[in-house]
Short mmCIF file of the C-alpha atoms (twelve columns), coordinates in Angstrom:
data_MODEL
# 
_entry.id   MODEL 
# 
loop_
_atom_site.group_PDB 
_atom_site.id 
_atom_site.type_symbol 
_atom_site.label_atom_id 
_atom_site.label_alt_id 
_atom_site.label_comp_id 
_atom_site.label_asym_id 
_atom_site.label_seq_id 
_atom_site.Cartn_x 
_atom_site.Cartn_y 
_atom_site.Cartn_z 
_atom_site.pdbx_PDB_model_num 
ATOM 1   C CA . UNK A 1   213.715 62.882  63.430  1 
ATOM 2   C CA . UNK A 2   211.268 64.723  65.671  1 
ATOM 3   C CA . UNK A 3   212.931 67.440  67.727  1 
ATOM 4   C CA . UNK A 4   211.171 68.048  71.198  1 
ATOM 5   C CA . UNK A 5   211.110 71.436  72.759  1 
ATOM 6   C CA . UNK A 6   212.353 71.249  76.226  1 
ATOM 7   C CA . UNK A 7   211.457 74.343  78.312  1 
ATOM 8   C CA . UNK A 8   214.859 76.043  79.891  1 
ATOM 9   C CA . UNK A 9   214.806 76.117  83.272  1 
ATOM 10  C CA . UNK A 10  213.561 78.657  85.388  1 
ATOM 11  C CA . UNK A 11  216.741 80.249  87.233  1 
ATOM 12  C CA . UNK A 12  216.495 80.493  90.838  1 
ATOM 13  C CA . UNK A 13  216.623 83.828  91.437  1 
ATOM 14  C CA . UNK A 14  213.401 84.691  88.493  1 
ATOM 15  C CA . UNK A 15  210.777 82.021  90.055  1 
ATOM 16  C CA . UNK A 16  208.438 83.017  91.707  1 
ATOM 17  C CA . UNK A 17  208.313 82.397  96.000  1 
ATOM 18  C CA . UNK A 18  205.446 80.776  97.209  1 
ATOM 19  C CA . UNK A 19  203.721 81.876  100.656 1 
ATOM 20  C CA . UNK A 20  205.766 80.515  102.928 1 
ATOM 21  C CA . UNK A 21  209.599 82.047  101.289 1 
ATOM 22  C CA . UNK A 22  207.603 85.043  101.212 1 
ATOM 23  C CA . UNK A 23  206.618 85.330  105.021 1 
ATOM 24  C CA . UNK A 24  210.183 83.428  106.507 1 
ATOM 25  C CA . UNK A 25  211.085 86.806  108.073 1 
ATOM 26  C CA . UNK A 26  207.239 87.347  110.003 1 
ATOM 27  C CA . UNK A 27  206.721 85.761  113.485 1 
ATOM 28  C CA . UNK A 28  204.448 82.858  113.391 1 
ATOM 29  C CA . UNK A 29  201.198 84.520  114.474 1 
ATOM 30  C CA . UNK A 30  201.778 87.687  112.086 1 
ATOM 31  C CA . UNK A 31  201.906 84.795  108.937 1 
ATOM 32  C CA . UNK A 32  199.143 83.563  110.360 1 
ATOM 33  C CA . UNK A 33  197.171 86.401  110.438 1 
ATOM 34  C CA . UNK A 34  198.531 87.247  106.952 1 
ATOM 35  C CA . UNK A 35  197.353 84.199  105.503 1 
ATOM 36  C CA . UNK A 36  193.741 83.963  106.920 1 
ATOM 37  C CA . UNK A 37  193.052 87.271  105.987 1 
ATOM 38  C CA . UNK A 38  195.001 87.870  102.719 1 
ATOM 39  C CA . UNK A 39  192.450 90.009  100.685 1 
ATOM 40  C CA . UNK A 40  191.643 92.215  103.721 1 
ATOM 41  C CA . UNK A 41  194.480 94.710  103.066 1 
ATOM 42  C CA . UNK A 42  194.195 97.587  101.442 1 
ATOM 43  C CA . UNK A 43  197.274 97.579  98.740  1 
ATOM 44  C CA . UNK A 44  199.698 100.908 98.287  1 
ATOM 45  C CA . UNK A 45  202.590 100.822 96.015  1 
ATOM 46  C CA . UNK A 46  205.600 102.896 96.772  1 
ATOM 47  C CA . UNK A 47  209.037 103.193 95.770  1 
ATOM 48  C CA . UNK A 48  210.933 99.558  96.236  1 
ATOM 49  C CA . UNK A 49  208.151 98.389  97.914  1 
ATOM 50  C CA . UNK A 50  204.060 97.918  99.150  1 
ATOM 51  C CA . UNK A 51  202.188 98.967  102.308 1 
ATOM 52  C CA . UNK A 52  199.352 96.250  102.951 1 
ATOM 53  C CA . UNK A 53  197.285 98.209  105.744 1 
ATOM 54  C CA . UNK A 54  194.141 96.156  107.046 1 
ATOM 55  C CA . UNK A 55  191.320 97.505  106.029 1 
ATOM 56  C CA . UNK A 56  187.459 96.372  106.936 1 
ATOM 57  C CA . UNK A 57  184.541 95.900  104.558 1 
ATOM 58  C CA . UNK A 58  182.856 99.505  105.725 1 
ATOM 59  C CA . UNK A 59  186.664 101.078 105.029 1 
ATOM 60  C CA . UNK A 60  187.618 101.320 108.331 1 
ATOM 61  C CA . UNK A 61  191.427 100.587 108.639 1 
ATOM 62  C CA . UNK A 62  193.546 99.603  110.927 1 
ATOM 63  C CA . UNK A 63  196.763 101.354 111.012 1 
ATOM 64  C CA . UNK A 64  198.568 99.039  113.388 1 
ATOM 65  C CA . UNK A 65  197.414 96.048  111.610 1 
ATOM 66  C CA . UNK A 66  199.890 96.715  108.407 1 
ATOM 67  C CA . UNK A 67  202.728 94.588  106.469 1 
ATOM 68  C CA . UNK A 68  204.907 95.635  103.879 1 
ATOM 69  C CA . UNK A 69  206.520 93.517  100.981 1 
ATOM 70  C CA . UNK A 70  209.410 94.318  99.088  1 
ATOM 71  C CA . UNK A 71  209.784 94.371  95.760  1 
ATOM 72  C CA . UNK A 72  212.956 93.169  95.009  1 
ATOM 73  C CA . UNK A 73  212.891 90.364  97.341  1 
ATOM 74  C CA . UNK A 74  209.162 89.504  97.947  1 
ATOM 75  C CA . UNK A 75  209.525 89.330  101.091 1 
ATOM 76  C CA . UNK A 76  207.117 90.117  103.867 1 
ATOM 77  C CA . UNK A 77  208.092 92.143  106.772 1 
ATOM 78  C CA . UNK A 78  206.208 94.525  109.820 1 
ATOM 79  C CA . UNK A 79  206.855 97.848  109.342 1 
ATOM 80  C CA . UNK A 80  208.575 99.910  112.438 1 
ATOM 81  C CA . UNK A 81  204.932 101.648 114.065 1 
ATOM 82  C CA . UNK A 82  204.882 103.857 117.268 1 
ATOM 83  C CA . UNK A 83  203.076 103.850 119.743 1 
ATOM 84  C CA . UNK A 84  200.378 106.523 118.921 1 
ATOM 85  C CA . UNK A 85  199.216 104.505 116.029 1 
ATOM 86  C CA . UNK A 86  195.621 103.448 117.271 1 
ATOM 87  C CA . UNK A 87  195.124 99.648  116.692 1 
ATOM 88  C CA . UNK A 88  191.130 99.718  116.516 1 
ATOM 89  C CA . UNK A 89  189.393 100.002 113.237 1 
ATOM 90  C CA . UNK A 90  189.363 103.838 112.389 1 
ATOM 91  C CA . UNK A 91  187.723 105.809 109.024 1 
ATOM 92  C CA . UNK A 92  190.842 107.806 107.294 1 
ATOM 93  C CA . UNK A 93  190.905 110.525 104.111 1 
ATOM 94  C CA . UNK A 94  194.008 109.567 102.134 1 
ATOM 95  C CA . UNK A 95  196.365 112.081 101.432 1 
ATOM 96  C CA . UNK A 96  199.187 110.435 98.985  1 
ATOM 97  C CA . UNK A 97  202.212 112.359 98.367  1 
ATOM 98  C CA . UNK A 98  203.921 111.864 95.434  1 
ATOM 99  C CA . UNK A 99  207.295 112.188 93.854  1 
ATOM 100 C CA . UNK A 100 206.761 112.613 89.765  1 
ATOM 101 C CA . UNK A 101 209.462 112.758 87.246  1 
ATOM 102 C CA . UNK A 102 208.441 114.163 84.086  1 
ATOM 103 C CA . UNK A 103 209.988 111.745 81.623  1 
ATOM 104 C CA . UNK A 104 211.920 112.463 78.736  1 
ATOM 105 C CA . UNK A 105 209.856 112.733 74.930  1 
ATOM 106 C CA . UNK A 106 213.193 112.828 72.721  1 
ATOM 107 C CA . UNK A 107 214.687 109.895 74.635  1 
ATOM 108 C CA . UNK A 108 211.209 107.793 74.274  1 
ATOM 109 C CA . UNK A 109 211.164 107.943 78.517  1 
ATOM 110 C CA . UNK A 110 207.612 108.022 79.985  1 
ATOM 111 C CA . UNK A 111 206.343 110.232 83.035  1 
ATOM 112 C CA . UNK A 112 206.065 108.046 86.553  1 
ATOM 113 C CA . UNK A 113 204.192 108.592 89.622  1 
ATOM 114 C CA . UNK A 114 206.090 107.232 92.728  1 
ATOM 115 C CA . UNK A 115 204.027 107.657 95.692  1 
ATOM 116 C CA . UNK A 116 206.901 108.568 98.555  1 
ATOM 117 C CA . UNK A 117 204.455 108.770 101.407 1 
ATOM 118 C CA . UNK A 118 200.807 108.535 102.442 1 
ATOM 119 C CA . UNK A 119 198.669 110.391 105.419 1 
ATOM 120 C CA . UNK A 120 196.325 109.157 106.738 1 
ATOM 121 C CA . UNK A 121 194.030 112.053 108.728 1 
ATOM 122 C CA . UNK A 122 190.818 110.795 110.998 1 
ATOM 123 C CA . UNK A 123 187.439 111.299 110.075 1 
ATOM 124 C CA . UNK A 124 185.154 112.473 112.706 1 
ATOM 125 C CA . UNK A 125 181.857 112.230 110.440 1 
ATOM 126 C CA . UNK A 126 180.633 110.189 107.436 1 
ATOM 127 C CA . UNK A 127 177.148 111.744 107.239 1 
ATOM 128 C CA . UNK A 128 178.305 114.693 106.405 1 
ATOM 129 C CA . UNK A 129 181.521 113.828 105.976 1 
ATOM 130 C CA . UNK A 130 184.140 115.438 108.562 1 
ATOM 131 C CA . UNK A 131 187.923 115.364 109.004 1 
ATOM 132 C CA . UNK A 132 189.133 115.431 112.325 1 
ATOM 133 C CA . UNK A 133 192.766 117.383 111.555 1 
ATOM 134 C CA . UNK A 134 194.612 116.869 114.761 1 
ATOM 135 C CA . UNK A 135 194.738 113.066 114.433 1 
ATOM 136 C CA . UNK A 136 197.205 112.843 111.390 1 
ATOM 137 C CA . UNK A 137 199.443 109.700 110.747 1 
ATOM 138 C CA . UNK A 138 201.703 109.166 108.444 1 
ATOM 139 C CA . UNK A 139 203.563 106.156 106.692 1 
ATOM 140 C CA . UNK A 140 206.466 106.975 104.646 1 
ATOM 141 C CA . UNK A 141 208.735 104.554 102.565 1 
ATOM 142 C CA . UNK A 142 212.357 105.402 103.188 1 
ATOM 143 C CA . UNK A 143 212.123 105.134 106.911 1 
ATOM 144 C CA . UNK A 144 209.571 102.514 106.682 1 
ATOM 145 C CA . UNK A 145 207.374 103.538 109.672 1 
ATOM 146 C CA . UNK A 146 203.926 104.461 110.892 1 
ATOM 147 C CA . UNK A 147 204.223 107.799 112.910 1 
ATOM 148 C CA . UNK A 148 201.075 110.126 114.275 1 
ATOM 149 C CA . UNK A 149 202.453 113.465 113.273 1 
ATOM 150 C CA . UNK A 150 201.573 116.808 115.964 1 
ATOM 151 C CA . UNK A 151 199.598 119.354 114.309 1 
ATOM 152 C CA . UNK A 152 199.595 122.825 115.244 1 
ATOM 153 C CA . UNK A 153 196.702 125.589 115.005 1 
ATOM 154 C CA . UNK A 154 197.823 128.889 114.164 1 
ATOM 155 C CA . UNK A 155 195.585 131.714 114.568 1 
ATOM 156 C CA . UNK A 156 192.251 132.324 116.404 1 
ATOM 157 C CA . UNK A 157 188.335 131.434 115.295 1 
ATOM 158 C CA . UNK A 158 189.527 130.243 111.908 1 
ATOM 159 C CA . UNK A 159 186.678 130.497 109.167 1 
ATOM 160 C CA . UNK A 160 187.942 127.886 106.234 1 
ATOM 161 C CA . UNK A 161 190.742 125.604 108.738 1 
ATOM 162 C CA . UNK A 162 192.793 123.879 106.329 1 
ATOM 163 C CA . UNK A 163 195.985 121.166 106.492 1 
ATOM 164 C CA . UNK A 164 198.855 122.687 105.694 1 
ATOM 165 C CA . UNK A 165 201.787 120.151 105.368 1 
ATOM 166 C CA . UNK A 166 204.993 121.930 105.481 1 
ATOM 167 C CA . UNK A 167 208.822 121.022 106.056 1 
ATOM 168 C CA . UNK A 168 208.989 122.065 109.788 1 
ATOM 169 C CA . UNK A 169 205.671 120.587 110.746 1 
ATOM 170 C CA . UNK A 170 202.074 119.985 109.655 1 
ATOM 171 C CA . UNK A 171 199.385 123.074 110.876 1 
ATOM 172 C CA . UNK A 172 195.925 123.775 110.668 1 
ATOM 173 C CA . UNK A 173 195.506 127.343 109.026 1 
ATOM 174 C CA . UNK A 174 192.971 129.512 108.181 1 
ATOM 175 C CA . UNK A 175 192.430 129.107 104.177 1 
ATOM 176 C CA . UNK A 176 192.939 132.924 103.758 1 
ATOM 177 C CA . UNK A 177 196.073 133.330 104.927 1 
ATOM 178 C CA . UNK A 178 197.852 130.074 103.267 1 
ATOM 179 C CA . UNK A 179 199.513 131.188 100.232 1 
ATOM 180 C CA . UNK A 180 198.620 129.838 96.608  1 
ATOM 181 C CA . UNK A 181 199.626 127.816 93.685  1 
ATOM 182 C CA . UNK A 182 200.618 130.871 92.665  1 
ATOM 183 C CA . UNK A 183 202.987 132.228 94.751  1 
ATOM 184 C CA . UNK A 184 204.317 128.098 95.395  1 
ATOM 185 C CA . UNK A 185 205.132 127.930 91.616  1 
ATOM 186 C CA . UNK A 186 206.547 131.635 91.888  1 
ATOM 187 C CA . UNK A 187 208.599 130.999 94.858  1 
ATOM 188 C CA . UNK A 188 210.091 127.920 93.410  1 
ATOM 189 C CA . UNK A 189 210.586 129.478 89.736  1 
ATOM 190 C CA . UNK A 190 212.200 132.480 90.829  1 
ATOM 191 C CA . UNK A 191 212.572 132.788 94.358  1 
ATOM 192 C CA . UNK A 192 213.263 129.877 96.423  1 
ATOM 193 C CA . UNK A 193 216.053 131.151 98.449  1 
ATOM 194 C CA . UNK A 194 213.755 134.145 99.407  1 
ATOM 195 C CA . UNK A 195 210.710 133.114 99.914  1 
ATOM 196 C CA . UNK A 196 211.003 129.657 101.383 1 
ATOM 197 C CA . UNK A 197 214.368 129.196 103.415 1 
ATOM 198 C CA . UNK A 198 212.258 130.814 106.068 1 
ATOM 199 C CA . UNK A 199 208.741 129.374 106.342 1 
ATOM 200 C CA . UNK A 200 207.156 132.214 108.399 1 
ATOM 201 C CA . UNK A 201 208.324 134.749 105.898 1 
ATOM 202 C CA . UNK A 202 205.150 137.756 105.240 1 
ATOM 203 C CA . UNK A 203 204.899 137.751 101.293 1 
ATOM 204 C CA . UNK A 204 204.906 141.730 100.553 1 
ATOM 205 C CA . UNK A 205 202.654 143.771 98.863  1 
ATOM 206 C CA . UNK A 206 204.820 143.841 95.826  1 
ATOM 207 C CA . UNK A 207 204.496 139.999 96.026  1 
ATOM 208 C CA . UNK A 208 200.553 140.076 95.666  1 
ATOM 209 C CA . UNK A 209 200.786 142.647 92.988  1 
ATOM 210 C CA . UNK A 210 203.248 139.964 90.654  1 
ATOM 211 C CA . UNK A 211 200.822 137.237 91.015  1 
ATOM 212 C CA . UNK A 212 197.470 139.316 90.891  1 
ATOM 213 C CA . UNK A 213 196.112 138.620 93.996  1 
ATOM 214 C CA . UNK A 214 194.872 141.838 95.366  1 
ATOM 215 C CA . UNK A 215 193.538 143.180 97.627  1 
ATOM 216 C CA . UNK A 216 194.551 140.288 100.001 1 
ATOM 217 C CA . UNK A 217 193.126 139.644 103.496 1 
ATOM 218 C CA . UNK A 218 195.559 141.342 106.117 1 
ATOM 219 C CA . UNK A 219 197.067 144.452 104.078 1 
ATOM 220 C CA . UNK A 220 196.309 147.787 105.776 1 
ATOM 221 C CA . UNK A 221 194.494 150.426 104.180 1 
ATOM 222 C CA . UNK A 222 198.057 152.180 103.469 1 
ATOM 223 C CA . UNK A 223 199.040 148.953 101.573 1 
ATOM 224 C CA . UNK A 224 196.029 148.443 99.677  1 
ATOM 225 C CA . UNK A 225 196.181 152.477 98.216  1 
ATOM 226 C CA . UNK A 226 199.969 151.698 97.333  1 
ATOM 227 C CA . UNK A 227 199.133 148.820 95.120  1 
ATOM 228 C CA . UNK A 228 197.680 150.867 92.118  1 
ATOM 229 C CA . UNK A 229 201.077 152.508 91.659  1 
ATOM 230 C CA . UNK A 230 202.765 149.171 92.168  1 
ATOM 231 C CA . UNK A 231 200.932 147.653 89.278  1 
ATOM 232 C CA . UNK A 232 201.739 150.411 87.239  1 
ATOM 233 C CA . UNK A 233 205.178 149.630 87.914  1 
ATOM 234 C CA . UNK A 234 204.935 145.780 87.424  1 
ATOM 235 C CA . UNK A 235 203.566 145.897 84.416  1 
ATOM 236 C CA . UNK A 236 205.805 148.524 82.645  1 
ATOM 237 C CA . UNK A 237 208.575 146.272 83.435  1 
ATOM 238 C CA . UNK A 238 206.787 143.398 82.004  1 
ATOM 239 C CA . UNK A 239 205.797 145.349 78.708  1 
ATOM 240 C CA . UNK A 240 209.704 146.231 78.471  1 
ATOM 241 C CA . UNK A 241 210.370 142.988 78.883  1 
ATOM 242 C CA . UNK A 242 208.479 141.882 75.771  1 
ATOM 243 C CA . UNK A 243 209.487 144.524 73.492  1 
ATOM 244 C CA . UNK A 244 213.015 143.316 74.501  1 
ATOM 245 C CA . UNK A 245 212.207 139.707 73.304  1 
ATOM 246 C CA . UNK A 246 210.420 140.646 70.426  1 
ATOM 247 C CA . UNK A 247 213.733 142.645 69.291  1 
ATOM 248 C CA . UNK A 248 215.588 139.869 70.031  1 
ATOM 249 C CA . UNK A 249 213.065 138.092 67.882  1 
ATOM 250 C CA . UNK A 250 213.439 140.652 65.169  1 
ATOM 251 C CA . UNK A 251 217.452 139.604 64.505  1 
ATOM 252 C CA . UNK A 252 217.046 136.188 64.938  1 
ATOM 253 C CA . UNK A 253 214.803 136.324 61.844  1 
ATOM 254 C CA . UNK A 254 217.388 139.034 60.167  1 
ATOM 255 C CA . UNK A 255 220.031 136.162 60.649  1 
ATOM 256 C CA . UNK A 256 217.520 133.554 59.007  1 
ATOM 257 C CA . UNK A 257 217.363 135.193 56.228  1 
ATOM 258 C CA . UNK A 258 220.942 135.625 55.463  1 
ATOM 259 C CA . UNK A 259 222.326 133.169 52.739  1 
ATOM 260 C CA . UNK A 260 223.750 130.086 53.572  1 
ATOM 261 C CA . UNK A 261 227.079 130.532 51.920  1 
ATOM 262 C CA . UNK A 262 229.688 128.301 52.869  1 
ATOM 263 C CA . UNK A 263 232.404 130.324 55.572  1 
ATOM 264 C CA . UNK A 264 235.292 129.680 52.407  1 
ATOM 265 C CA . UNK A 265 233.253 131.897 50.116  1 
ATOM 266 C CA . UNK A 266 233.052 134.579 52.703  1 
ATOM 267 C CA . UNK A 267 236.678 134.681 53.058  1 
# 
């Protein structure tokens, strides 16, 4: 006998939706314009979903001209956009921001990069190449919408202005007063409550002395004599710090060398 391989059927809800299944939700002239102009969409994957944001052949995009697809249903859709988003052709620098979960080695789980939300800022100038920082837009995935964001200046005659995205509002700041790495990963380590409940909090001079960042821009001469003694002080604390661990060290070896007798025998 000759046995023939039939294939198993594809169940309904693993095959694939062509075009049309995929657009059933989009008005006719937004399929339309979907489907004549298919591979003129820039392509960013989020969480539970893509953002398909027109995009011209010199890089131009435009913002109002944008789609998104879901990824568990395939299905096409127009994303909520207000009415500040410019529909002609503009240049944009990306700014992707990105949720990323570190994995786990023991249980065999792999870092990911989920990008939560992307900004889109104008460019002024391509030759040389110029950011215009008070037109900022933003699309983000869990509301699903295309927003332009106000930015405010702080300060006077800034020398370096740079974009500082923050949790009560996106400013432009002068590069010399925005704090760190440092002090971010400091704040967050061992600080959080103190340092960043309250945005406008001034970081003290004790604060530049912990990370090593002084003399600073804006401490008085008074503050900048006191720091000296206040790195005296730092690092005394951190050399008693280490001769504590190393103590601690110390008897965990003492115990490592004890014999393993079984707790019976010590009785």
């Amino acid at each position: 006998p000759v046995l023939e391989v039939v294939p198993a059927p594809v169940p309904e809800q693993w095959r694939p939706k062509t075009f049309d299944e995929q657009t059933v939700e989009l008005a006719p002239a937004d399929k339309e314009a979907l489907a004549r102009n298919r591979q003129g969409y820039a392509v960013f994957p989020m969480a539970g979903m893509e953002l398909l944001v027109s995009e011209l052949p010199d890089g131009r995009m435009c913002l109002a001209d944008s789609f998104v697809l879901n990824t568990f249903d395939e299905l096409f859709s127009r994303p909520s956009i207000s009415d500040e988003v410019p529909h002609d052709p503009r240049m944009f620098q990306l700014l992707p921001w990105e949720h990323t979960n570190t994995g786990d080695t023991l249980k065999r789980i792999d870092p990911k990069v989920t990008l939560m939300r992307m900004y889109f800022v104008g460019v002024s100038s391509t030759e040389p190449h110029e950011v215009d920082m008070s037109q900022v837009y933003s699309f983000d995935c869990i509301e699903r919408c295309l927003v332009r964001h106000t930015v405010t200046t702080l300060g006077d005659n800034l020398v370096d202005p740079v974009l500082r995205i923050r949790d009560d509002g996106i400013f432009i700041e002068d590069a010399a007063r925005v704090p760190g790495m440092a002090f971010v990963a400091e704040g967050f380590a061992g600080h959080p409550e103190e340092q960043y409940s309250n945005p406008d909090k001034e970081f003290n001079i004790r604060d530049y002395v912990r990370m090593g960042m002084w003399p600073e821009p804006g401490l008085s001469a008074e503050e900048q004599a006191q720091l000296p003694a206040l790195t005296a002080v730092d690092e005394a604390a951190q050399q008693d710090a280490i001769e504590e661990r190393l103590e601690e060290l110390e008897l965990m070896e003492e115990l490592d060398d004890m014999p393993d007798v079984p707790a019976v025998d010590m009785v």
